[in-house]
Short mmCIF file of C-alpha atoms and ligand atoms in Angstrom, two decimals:
data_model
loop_
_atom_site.label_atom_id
_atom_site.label_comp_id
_atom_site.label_asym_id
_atom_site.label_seq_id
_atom_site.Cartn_x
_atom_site.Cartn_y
_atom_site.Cartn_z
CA UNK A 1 22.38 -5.02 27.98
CA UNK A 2 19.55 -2.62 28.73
CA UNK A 3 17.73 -1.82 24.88
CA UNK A 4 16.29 1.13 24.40
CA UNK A 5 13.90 2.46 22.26
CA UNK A 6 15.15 4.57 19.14
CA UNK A 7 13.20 7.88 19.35
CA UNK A 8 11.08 7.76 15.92
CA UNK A 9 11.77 10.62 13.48
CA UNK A 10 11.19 14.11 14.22
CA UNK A 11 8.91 14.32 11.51
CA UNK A 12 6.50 11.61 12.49
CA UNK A 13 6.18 13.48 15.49
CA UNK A 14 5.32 16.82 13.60
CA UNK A 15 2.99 15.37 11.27
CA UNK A 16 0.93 12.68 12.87
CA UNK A 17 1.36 14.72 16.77
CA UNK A 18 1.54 11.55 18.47
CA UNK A 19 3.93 8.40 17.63
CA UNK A 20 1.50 6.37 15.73
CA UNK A 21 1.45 5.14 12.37
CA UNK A 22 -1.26 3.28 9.84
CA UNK A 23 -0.48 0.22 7.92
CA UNK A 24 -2.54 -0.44 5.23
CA UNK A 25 -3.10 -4.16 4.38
CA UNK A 26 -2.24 -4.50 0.83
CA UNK A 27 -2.54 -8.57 0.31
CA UNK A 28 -5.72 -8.44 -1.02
CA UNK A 29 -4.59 -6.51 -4.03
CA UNK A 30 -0.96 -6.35 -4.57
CA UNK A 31 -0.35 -9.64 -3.59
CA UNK A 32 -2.77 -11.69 -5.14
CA UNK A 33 -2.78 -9.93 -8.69
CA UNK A 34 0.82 -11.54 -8.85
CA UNK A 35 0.72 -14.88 -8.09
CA UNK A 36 -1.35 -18.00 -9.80
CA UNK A 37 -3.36 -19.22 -7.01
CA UNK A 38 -7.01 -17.53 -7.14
CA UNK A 39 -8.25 -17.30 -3.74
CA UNK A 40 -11.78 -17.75 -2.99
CA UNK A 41 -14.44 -15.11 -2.27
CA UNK A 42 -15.15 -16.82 0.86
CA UNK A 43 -11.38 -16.89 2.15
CA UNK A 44 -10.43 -13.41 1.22
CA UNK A 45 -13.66 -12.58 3.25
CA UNK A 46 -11.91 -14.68 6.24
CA UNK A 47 -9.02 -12.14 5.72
CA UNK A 48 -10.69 -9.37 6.09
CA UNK A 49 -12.52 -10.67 8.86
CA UNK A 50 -9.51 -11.51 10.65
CA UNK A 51 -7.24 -8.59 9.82
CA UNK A 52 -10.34 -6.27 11.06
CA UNK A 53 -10.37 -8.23 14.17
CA UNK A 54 -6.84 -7.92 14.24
CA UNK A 55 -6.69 -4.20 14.54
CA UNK A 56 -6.20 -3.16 10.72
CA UNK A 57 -8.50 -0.06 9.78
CA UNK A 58 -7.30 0.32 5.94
CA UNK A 59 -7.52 -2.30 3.86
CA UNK A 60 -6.90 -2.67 -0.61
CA UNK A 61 -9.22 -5.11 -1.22
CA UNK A 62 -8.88 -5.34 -4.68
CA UNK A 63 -8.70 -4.27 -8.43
CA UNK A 64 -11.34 -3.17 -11.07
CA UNK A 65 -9.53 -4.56 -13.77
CA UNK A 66 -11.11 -6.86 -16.51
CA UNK A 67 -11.68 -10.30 -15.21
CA UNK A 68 -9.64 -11.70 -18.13
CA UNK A 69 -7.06 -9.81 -17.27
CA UNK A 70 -6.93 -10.83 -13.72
CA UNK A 71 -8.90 -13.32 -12.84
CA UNK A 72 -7.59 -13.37 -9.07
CA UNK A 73 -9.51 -10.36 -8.67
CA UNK A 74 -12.74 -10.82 -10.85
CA UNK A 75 -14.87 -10.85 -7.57
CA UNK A 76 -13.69 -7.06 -5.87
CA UNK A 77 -17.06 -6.08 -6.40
CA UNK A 78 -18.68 -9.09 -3.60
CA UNK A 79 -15.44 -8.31 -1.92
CA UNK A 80 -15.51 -4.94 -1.45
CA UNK A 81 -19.21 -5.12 -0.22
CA UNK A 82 -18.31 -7.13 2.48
CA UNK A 83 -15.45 -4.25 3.48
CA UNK A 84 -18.37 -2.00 3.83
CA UNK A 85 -20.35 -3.63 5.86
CA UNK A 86 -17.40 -3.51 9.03
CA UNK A 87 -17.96 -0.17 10.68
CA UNK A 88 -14.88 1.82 10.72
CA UNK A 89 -12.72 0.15 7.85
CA UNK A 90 -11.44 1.95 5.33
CA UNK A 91 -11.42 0.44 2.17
CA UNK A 92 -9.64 0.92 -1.26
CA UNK A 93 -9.61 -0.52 -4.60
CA UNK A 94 -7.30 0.21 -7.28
CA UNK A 95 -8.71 1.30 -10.36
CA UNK A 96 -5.87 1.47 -13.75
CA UNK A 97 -8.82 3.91 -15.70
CA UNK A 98 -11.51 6.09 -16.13
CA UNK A 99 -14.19 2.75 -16.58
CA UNK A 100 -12.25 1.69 -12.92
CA UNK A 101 -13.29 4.36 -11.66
CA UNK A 102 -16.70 4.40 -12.52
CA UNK A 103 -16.63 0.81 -10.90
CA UNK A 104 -15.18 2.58 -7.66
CA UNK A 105 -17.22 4.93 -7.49
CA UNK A 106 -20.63 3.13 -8.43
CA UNK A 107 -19.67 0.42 -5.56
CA UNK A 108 -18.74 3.43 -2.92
CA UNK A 109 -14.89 2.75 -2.43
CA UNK A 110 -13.67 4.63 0.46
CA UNK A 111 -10.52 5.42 -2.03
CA UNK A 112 -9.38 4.61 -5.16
CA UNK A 113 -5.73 4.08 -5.96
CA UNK A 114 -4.84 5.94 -9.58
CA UNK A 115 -1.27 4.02 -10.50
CA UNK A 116 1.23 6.11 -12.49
CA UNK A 117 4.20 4.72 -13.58
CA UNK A 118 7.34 7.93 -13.63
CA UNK A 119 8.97 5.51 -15.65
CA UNK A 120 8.18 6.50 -19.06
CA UNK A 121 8.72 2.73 -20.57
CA UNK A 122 6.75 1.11 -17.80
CA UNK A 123 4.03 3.10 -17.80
CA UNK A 124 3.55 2.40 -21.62
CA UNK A 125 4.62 -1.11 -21.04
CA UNK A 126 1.75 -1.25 -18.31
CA UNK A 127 -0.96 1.05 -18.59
CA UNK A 128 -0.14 1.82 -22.64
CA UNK A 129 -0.22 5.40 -21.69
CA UNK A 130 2.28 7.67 -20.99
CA UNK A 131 2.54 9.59 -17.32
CA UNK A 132 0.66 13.08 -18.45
CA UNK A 133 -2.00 10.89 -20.56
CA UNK A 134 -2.38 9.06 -16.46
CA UNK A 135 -2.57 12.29 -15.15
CA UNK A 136 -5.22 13.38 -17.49
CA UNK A 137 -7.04 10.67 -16.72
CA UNK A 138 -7.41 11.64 -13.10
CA UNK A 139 -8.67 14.90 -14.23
CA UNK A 140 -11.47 13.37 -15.98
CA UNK A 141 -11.88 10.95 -12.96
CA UNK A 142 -12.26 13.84 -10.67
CA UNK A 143 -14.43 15.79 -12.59
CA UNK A 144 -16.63 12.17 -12.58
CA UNK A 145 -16.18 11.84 -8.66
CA UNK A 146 -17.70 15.71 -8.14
CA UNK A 147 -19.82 15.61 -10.75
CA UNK A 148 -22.07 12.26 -8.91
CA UNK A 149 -21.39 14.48 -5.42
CA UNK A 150 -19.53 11.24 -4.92
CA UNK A 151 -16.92 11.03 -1.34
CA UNK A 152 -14.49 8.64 -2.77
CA UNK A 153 -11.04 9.65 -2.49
CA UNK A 154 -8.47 9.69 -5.60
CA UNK A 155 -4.78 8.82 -4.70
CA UNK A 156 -2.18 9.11 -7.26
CA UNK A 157 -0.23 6.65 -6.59
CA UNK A 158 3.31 6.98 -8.59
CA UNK A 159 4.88 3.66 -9.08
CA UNK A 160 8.61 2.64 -10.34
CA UNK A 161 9.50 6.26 -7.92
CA UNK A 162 12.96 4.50 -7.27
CA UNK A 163 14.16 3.25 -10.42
CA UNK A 164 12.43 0.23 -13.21
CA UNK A 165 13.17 -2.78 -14.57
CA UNK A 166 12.93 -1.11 -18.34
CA UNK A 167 14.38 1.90 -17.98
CA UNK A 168 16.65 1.72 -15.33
CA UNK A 169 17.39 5.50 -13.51
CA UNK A 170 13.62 7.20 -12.90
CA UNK A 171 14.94 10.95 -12.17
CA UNK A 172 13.31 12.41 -9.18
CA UNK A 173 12.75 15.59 -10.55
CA UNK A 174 10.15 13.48 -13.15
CA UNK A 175 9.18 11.70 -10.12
CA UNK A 176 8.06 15.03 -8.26
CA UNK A 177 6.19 16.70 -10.79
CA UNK A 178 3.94 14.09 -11.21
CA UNK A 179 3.68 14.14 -8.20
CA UNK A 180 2.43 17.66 -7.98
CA UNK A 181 1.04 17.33 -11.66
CA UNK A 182 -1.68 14.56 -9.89
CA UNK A 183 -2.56 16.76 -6.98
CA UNK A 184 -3.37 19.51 -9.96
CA UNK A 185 -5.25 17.62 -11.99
CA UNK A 186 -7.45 16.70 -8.71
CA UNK A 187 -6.20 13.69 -7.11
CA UNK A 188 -6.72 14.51 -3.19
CA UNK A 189 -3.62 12.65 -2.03
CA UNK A 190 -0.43 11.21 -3.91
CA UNK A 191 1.53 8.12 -2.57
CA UNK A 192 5.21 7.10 -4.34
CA UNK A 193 5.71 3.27 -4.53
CA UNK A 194 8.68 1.49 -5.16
CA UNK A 195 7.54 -1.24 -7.22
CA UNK A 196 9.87 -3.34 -8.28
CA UNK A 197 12.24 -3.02 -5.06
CA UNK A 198 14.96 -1.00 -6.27
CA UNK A 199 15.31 1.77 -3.56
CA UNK A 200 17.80 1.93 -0.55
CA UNK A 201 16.59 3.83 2.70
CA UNK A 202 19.33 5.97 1.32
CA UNK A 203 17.02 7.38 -1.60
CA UNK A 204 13.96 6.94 0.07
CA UNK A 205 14.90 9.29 3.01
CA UNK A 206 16.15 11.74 0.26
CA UNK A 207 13.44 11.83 -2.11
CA UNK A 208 10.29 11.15 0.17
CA UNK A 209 11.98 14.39 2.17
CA UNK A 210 11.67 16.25 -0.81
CA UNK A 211 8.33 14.87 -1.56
CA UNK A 212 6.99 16.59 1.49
CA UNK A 213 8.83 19.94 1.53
CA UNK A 214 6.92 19.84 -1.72
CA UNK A 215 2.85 18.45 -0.58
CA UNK A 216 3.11 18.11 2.93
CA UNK A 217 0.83 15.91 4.10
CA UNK A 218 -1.09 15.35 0.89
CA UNK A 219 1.62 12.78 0.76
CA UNK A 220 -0.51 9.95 1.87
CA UNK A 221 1.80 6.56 1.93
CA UNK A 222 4.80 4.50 1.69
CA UNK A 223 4.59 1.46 -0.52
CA UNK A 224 7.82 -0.44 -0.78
CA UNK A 225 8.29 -3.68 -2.29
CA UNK A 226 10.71 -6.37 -0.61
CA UNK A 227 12.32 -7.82 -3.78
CA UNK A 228 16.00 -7.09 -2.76
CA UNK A 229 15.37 -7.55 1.31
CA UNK A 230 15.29 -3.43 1.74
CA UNK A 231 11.53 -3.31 2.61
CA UNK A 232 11.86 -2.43 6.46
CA UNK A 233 14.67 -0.53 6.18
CA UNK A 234 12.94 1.96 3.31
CA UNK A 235 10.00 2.07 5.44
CA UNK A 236 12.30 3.33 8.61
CA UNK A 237 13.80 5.60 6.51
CA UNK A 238 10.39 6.56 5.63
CA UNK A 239 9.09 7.30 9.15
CA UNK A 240 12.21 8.83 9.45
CA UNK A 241 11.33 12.04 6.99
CA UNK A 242 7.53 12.04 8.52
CA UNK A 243 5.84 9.20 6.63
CA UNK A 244 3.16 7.37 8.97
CA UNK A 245 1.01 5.27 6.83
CA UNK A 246 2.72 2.03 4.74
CA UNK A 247 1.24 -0.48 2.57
CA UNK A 248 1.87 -3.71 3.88
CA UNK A 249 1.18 -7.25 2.64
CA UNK A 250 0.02 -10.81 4.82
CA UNK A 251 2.72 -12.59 4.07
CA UNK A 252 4.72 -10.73 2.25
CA UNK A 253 3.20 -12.95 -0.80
CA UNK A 254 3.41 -11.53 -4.34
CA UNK A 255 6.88 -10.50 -5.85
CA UNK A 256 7.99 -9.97 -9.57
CA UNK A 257 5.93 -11.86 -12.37
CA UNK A 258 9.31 -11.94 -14.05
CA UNK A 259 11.75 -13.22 -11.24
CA UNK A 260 9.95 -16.39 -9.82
CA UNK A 261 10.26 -16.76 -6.11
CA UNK A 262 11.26 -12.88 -5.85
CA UNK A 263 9.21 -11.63 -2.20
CA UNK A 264 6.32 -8.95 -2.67
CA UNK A 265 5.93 -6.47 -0.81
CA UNK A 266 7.08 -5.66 2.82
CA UNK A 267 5.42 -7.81 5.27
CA UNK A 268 2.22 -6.87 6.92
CA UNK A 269 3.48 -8.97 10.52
CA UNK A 270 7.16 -7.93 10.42
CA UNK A 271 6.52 -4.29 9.72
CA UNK A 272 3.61 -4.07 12.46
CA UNK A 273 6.08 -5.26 14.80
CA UNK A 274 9.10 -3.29 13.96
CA UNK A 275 6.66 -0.09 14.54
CA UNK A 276 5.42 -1.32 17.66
CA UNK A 277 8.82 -2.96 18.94
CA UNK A 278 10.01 0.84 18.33
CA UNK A 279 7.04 2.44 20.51
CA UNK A 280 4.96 3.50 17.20
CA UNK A 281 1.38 2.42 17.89
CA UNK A 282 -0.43 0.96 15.18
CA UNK A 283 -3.67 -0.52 17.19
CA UNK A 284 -2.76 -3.47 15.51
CA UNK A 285 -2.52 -7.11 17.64
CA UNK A 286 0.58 -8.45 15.63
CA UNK A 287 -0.52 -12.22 17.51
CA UNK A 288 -3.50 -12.30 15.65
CA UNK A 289 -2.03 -11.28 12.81
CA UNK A 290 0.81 -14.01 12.78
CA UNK A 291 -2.33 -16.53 13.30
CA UNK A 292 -4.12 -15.15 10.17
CA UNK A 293 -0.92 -15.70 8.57
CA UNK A 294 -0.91 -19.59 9.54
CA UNK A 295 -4.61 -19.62 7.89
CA UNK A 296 -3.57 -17.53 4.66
CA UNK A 297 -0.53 -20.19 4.79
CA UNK A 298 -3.99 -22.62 4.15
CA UNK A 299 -5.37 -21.07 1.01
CA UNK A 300 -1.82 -19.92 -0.40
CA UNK A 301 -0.66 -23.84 -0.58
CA UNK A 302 2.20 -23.88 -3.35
CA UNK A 303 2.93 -20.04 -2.95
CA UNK A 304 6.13 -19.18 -1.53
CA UNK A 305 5.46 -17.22 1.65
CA UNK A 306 7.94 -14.52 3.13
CA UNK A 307 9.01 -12.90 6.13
CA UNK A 308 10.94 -13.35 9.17
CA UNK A 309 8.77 -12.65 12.40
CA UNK A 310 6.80 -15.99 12.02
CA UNK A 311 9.81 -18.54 12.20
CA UNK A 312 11.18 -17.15 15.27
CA UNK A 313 7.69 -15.70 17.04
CA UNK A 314 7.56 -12.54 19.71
CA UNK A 315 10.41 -11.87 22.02
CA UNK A 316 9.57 -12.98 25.54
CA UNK A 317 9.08 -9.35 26.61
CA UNK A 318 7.43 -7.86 23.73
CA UNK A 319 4.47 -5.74 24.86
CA UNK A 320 2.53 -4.46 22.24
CA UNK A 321 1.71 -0.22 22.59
CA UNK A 322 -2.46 -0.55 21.97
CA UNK A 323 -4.52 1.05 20.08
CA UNK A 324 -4.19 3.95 18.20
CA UNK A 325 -6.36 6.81 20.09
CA UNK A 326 -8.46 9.15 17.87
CA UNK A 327 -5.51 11.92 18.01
CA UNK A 328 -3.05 9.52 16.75
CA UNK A 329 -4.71 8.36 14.03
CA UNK A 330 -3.31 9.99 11.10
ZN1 LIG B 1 3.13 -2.77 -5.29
#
């Protein structure tokens, strides 16, 4: 049987001109703020290391949260110093407030990540403020950005976009004018996350479509988690509507502080090669990424690791696309 390729969606074509797409390694970040093990400054410098070597350009590299909070991410500031010293990587923190942001901007982020949650309970559950009292916040955090004559950029990123834990149904109307209420209040791009693994490809298609009738291509990223096995199929559905640029985790390590065991967010190996198995370049060497997985596999002892690609390895034919040329870099 002779496989061929499925053309990607027309528009990814229209958006990024070229079939190319940018995953954005989110381990560093999402994955470790979840799960017990602290990993060393000096090993989550060996990731970056590798995953640079590897072909990844965007990287999360951590939080500026209170280091009692979360003490797996008490050294972003070392970490992302190192980011900044690899020429071309792009590096983000996420910051949950104003004094984040300060943080972020202080230590020269290439972008911080502004989390809302559209769920009304989560959000006061999470950030103890509700969505508009988030969105406010970015306001003041832009006005702080121009103010220095500072170039970080400010993503909104809207979290529980597919439904919550707490409150069940998130509507998308709420869910798109945050969306545009962010961009108002000054963030320069908006992502929608589904953080706690509730959408289908189904509802992603449908409301990331609508999403970009609505900002175009101030709609920055995909972030799915993998909680209920639906994280490569939400990210096709994804590039589907026009979407080239994912969040992606080594490992797929993280998951649900409340459902031990549950997976994190879609893997960083198994996505890269979906994209390139379907002719989407990512410039990313998905060998060298399955090796840094066998090192992470090292520091992560006792954390249950996910994804598929690594147990059965590359088909015998696989031939990755290369790297991602200067027009197809979106
Ligand atoms: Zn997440």
């Amino acid at each position: 049987m002779t496989a061929t390729l499925p053309s990607p969606g027309p528009g990814a074509l229209s958006l990024s001109g070229s079939s190319a797409a940018v995953v954005r390694e989110v381990g560093l970040r999402d994955g470790l703020q979840s799960i017990a093990t602290v990993v060393s400054t000096t090993h989550k410098i060996e990731w970056i290391n590798a995953a640079y070597a590897a072909g990844l350009r965007e990287m999360e590299v951590g939080s500026f949260v209170p280091a009692r909070l979360l003490p797996q991410l008490a050294d972003t500031a070392d970490v992302l110093a190192h980011a900044k010293t690899l020429a071309g990587l792009f590096a983000s923190v996420l910051v949950p407030n104003y004094k984040g942001a300060e943080l972020a901007l202080d230590r020269g982020a290439d972008l911080m990540v502004v989390p809302l949650s559209a769920s009304h309970a989560h959000s006061l559950t999470n950030l103890r403020k509700t969505p508009d009292e988030v969105v406010a916040e970015v306001a003041r955090i832009r006005a702080l950005r121009d103010a220095g004559g500072n170039h970080t950029l400010i993503e909104g990123g809207v979290g529980t976009a597919f439904g919550c834990t707490l409150q069940g149904e998130v509507a998308e109307s709420e869910v798109l004018r945050l969306m545009q209420a962010l961009l108002d209040a000054g963030a320069d791009r908006v992502s929608l996350a589904d953080t706690v693994g509730y959408a289908d490809p189904a509802s992603v298609y449908r409301l990331f479509d609508k999403a970009r009738a609505l900002v175009g291509e101030r709609l920055w990223c995909a972030h799915f988690h993998d909680t209920r096995g639906m994280g490569l199929a939400n990210a096709y559905a994804a590039w589907q509507v026009g979407i080239a640029r994912f969040d992606a985790c080594l490992a797929g390590i993280g998951g649900c502080p409340h459902a031990p065991g549950a997976s994190g967010n879609v893997t960083t190996e198994d996505l890269v090669f979906m994209l390139e198995r379907m002719g989407v370049s990512t410039g990313i060497d998905v060998s060298a990424v399955l090796a840094l997985r066998q090192r992470a596999a090292g520091w992560l002892s006792g954390e249950t690791l996910h994804g598929t690609l690594w147990r059965s390895g590359l088909p015998r034919a696989f031939a990755p696309i290369g790297p991602v040329t200067a027009e197809g870099a979106v």
